[in-house]
PDB file of C-alpha atoms in Angstrom:
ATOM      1  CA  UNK A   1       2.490  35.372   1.712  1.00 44.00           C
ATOM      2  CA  UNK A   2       4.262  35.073   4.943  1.00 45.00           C
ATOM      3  CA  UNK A   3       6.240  31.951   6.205  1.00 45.00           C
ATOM      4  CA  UNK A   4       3.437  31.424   9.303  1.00 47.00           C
ATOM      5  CA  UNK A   5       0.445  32.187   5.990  1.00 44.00           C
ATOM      6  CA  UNK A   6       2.032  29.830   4.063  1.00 45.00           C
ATOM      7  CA  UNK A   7       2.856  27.343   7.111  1.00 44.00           C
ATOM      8  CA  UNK A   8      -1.012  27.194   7.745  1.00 44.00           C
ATOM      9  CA  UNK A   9      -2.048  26.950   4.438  1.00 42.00           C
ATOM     10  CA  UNK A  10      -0.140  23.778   3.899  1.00 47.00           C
ATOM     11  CA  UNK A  11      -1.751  22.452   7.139  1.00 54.00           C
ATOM     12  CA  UNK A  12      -4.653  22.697   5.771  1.00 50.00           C
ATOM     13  CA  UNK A  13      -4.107  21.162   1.958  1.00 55.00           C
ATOM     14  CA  UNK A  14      -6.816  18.298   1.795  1.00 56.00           C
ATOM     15  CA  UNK A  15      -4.596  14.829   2.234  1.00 84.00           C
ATOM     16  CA  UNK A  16      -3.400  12.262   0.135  1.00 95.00           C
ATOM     17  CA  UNK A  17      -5.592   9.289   0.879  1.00 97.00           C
ATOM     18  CA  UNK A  18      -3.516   6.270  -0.180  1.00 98.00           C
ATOM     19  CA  UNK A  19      -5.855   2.887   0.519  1.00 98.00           C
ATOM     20  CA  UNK A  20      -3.598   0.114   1.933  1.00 98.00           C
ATOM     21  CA  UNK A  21      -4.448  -3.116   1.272  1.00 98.00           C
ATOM     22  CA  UNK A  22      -3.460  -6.728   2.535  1.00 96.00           C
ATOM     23  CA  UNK A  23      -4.280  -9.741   1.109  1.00 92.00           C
ATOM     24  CA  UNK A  24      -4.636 -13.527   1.616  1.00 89.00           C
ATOM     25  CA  UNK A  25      -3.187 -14.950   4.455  1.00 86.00           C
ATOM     26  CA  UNK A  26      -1.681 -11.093   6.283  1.00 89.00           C
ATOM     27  CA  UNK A  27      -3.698 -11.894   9.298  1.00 86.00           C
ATOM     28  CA  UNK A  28      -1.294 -14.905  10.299  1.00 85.00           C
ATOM     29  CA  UNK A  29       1.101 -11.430  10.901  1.00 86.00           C
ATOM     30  CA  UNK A  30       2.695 -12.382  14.747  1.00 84.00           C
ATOM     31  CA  UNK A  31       2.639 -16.103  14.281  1.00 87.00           C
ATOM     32  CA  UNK A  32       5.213 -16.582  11.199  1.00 83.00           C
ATOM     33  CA  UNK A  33       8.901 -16.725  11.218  1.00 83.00           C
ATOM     34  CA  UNK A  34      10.223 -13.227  12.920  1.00 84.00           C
ATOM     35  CA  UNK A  35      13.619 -13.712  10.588  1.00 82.00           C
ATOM     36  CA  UNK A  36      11.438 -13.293   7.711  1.00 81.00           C
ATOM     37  CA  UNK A  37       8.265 -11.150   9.069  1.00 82.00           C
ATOM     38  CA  UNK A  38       9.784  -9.022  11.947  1.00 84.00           C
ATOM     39  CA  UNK A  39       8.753  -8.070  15.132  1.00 89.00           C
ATOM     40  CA  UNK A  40       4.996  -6.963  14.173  1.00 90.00           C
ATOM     41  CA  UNK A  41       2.418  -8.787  16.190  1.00 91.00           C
ATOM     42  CA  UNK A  42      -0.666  -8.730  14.201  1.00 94.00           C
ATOM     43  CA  UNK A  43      -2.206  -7.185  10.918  1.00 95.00           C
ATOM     44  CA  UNK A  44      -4.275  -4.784  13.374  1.00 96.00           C
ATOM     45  CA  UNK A  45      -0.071  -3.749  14.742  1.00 96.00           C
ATOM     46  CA  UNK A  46       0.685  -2.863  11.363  1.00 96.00           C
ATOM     47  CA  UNK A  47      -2.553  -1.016  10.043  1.00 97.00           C
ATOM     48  CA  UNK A  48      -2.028   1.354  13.137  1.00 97.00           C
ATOM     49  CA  UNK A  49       1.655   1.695  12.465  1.00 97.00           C
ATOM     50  CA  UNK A  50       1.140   2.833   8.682  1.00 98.00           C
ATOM     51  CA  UNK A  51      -1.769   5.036  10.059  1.00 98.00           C
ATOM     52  CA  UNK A  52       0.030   7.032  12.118  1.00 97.00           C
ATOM     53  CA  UNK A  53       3.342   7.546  10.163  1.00 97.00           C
ATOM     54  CA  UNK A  54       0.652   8.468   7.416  1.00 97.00           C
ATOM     55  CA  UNK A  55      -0.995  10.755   9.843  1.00 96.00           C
ATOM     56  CA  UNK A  56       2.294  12.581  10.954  1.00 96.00           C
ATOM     57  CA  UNK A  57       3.299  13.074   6.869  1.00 96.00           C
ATOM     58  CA  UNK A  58      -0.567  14.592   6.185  1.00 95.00           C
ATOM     59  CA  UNK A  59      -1.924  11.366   4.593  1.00 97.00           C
ATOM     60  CA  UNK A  60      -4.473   9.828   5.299  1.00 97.00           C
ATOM     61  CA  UNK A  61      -4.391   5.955   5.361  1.00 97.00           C
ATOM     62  CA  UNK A  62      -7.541   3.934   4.690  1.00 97.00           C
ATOM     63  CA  UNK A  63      -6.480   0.061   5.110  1.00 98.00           C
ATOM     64  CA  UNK A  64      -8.652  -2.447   3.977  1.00 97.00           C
ATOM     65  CA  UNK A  65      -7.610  -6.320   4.307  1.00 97.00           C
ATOM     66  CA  UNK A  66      -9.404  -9.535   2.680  1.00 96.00           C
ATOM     67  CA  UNK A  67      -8.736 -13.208   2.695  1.00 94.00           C
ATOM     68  CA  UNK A  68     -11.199 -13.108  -0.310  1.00 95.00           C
ATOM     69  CA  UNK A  69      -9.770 -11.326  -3.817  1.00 95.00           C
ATOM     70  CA  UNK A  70     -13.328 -10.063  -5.158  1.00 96.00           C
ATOM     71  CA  UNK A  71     -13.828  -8.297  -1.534  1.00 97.00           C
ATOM     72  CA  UNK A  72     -10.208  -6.497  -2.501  1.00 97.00           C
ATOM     73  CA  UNK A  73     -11.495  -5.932  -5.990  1.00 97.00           C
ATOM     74  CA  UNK A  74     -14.723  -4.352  -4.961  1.00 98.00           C
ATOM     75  CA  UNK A  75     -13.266  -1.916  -2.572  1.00 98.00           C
ATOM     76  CA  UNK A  76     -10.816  -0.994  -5.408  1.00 97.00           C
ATOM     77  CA  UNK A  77     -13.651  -0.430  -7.981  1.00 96.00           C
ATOM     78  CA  UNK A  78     -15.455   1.687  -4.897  1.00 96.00           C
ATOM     79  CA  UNK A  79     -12.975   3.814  -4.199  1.00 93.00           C
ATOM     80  CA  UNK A  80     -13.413   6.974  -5.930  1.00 91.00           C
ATOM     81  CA  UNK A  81     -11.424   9.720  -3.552  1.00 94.00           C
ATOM     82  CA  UNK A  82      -8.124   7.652  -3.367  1.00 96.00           C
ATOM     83  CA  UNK A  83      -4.959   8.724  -5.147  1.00 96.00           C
ATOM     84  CA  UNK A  84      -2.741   6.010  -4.708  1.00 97.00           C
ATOM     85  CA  UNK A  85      -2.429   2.149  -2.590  1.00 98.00           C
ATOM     86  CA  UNK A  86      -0.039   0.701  -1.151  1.00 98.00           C
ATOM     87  CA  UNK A  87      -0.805  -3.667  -1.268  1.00 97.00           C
ATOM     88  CA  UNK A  88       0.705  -6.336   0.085  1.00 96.00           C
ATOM     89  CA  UNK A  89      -1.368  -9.042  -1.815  1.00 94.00           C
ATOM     90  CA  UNK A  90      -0.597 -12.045   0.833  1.00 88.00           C
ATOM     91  CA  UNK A  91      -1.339 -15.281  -0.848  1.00 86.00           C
ATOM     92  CA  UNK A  92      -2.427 -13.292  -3.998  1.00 88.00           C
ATOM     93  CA  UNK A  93       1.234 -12.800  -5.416  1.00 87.00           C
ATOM     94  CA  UNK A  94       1.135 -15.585  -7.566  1.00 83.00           C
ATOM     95  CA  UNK A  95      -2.367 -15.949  -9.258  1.00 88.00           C
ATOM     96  CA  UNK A  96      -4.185 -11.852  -8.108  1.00 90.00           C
ATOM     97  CA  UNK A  97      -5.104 -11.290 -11.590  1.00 93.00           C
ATOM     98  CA  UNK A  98      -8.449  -9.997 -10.915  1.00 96.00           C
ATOM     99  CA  UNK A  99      -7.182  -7.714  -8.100  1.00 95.00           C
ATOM    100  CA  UNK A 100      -4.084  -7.046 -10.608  1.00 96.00           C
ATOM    101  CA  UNK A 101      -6.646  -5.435 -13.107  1.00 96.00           C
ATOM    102  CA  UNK A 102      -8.819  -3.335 -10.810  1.00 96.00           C
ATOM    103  CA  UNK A 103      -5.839  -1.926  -9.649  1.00 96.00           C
ATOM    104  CA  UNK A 104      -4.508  -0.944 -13.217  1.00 95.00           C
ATOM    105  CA  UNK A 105      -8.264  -0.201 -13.975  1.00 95.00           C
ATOM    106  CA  UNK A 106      -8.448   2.303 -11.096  1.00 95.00           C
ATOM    107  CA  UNK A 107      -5.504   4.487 -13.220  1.00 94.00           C
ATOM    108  CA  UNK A 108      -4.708   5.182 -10.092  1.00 96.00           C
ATOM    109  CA  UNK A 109      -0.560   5.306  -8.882  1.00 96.00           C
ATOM    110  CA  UNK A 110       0.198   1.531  -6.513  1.00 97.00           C
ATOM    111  CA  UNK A 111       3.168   0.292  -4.981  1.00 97.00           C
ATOM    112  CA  UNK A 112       3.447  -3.319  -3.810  1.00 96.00           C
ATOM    113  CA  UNK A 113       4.664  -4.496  -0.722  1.00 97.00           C
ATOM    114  CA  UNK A 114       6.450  -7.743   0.754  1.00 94.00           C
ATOM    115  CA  UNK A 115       7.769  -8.320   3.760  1.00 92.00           C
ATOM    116  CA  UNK A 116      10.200 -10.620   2.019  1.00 89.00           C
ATOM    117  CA  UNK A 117      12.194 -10.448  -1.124  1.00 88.00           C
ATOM    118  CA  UNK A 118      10.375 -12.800  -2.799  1.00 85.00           C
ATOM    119  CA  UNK A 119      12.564 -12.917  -5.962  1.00 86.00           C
ATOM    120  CA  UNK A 120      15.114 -14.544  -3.531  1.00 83.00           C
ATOM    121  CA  UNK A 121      12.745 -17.407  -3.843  1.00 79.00           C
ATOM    122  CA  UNK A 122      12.579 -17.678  -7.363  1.00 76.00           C
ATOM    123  CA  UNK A 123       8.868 -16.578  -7.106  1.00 81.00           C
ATOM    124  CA  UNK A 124       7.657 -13.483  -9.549  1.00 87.00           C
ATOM    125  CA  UNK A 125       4.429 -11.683  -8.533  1.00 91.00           C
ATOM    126  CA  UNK A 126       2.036 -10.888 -11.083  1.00 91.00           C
ATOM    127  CA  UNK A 127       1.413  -7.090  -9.769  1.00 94.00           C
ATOM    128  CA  UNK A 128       4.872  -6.122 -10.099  1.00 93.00           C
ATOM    129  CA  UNK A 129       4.728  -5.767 -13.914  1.00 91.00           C
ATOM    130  CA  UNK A 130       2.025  -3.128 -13.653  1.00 93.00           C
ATOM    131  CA  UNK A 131       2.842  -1.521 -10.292  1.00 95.00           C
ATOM    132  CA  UNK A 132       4.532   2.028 -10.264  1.00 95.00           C
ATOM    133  CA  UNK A 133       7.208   0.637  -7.723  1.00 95.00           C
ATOM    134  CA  UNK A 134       8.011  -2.295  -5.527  1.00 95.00           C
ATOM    135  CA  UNK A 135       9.436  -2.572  -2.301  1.00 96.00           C
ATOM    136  CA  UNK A 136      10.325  -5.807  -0.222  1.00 94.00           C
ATOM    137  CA  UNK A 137      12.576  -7.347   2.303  1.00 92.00           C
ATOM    138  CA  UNK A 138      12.410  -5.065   4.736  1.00 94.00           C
ATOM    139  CA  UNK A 139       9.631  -6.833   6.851  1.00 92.00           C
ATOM    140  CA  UNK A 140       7.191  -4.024   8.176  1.00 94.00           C
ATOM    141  CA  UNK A 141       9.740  -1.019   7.480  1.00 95.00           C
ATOM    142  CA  UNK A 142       8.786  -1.310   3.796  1.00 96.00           C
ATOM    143  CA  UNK A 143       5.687  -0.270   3.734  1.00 97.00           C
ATOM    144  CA  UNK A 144       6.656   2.831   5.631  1.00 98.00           C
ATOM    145  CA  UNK A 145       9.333   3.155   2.994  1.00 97.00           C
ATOM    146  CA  UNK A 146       6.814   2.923   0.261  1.00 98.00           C
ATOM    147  CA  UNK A 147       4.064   5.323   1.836  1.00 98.00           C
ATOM    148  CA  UNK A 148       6.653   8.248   1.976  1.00 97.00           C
ATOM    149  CA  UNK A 149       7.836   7.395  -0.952  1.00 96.00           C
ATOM    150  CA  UNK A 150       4.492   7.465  -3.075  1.00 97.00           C
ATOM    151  CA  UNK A 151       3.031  10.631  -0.805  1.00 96.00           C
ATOM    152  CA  UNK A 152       6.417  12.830  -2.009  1.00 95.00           C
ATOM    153  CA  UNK A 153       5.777  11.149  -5.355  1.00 94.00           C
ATOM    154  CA  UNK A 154       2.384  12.345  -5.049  1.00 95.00           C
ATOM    155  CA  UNK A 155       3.115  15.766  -4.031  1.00 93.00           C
ATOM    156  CA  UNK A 156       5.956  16.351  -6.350  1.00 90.00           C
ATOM    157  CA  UNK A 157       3.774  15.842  -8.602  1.00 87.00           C
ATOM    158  CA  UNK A 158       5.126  12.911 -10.424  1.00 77.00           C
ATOM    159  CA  UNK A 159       2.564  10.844 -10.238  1.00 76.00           C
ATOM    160  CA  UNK A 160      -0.870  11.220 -10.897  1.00 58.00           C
ATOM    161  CA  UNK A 161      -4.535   9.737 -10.623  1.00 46.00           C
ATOM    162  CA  UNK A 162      -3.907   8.613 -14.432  1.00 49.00           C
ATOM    163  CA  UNK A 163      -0.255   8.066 -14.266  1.00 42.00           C
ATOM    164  CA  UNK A 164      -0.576   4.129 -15.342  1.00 40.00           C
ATOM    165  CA  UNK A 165      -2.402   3.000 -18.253  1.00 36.00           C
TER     166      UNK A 165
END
């Protein structure tokens, strides 16, 4: 196979769909403290942002954002075609069991995501026990961080559908 046959074949590999979710409380994004939360003006800012740095790496992003945890759990349990999520669970870090256990359910690969270091508070998060990685403090950045992280993860073939059980 040629470099250009090769080249094209690649371009045309179906893409990693990673679902991105955000939890209680995300759509306050643009009105909280910009030392802790950055510069990103709204939860809309940031689905776009991931999108498109998802879109120039060949995944594709499907975000999904609830203030109410079954709504996140059902659109985990529906999702049959995604191989990984990214979640910021909001509000849900302390007491997201359900959404905790549909995630782990799903067998599917999930990296949480804070815009702060939340262990700087003395806080723990109930996801991170179960999650295949976490990243947090780095406001908006780390979920970039995170999605090429888990998409060369992905590819590399390191993680799977049924990597966590």
């Amino acid at each position: 196979m040629t470099t250009q046959e090769n080249s094209n074949s690649s371009r045309h590999a179906p893409a990693i769909r990673i679902g991105l979710l955000n939890g209680l409380n995300m759509t306050s994004l643009g009105r909280r403290d910009k030392n802790i939360y950055g510069t990103i003006g709204s939860l809309q800012e940031l689905e776009d942002l991931v999108c498109e740095v998802g879109a120039k790496i060949g995944v594709e992003v499907v975000p999904y954002h609830s203030n109410h945890e079954g709504d996140l759990v059902d659109f985990i349990e529906a999702q049959s075609n995604i191989d990984a999520y990214l979640i910021n669970p909001g509000g849900l870090w302390a007491f997201g069991e359900p959404t905790k256990l549909a995630l782990h359910q799903s067998r599917k690969p999930f990296v949480e995501v804070h815009f702060a270091n939340i262990y700087a508070t003395g806080h723990d998060s109930v996801f991170t026990s179960v999650a295949t990685g976490t990243v947090m403090g780095f406001r908006h950045f780390g979920y970039l961080g995170a999605l090429i992280a888990l998409a060369a993860e992905l590819r590399a073939g390191r993680l799977t559908t049924e990597a966590r059980v």
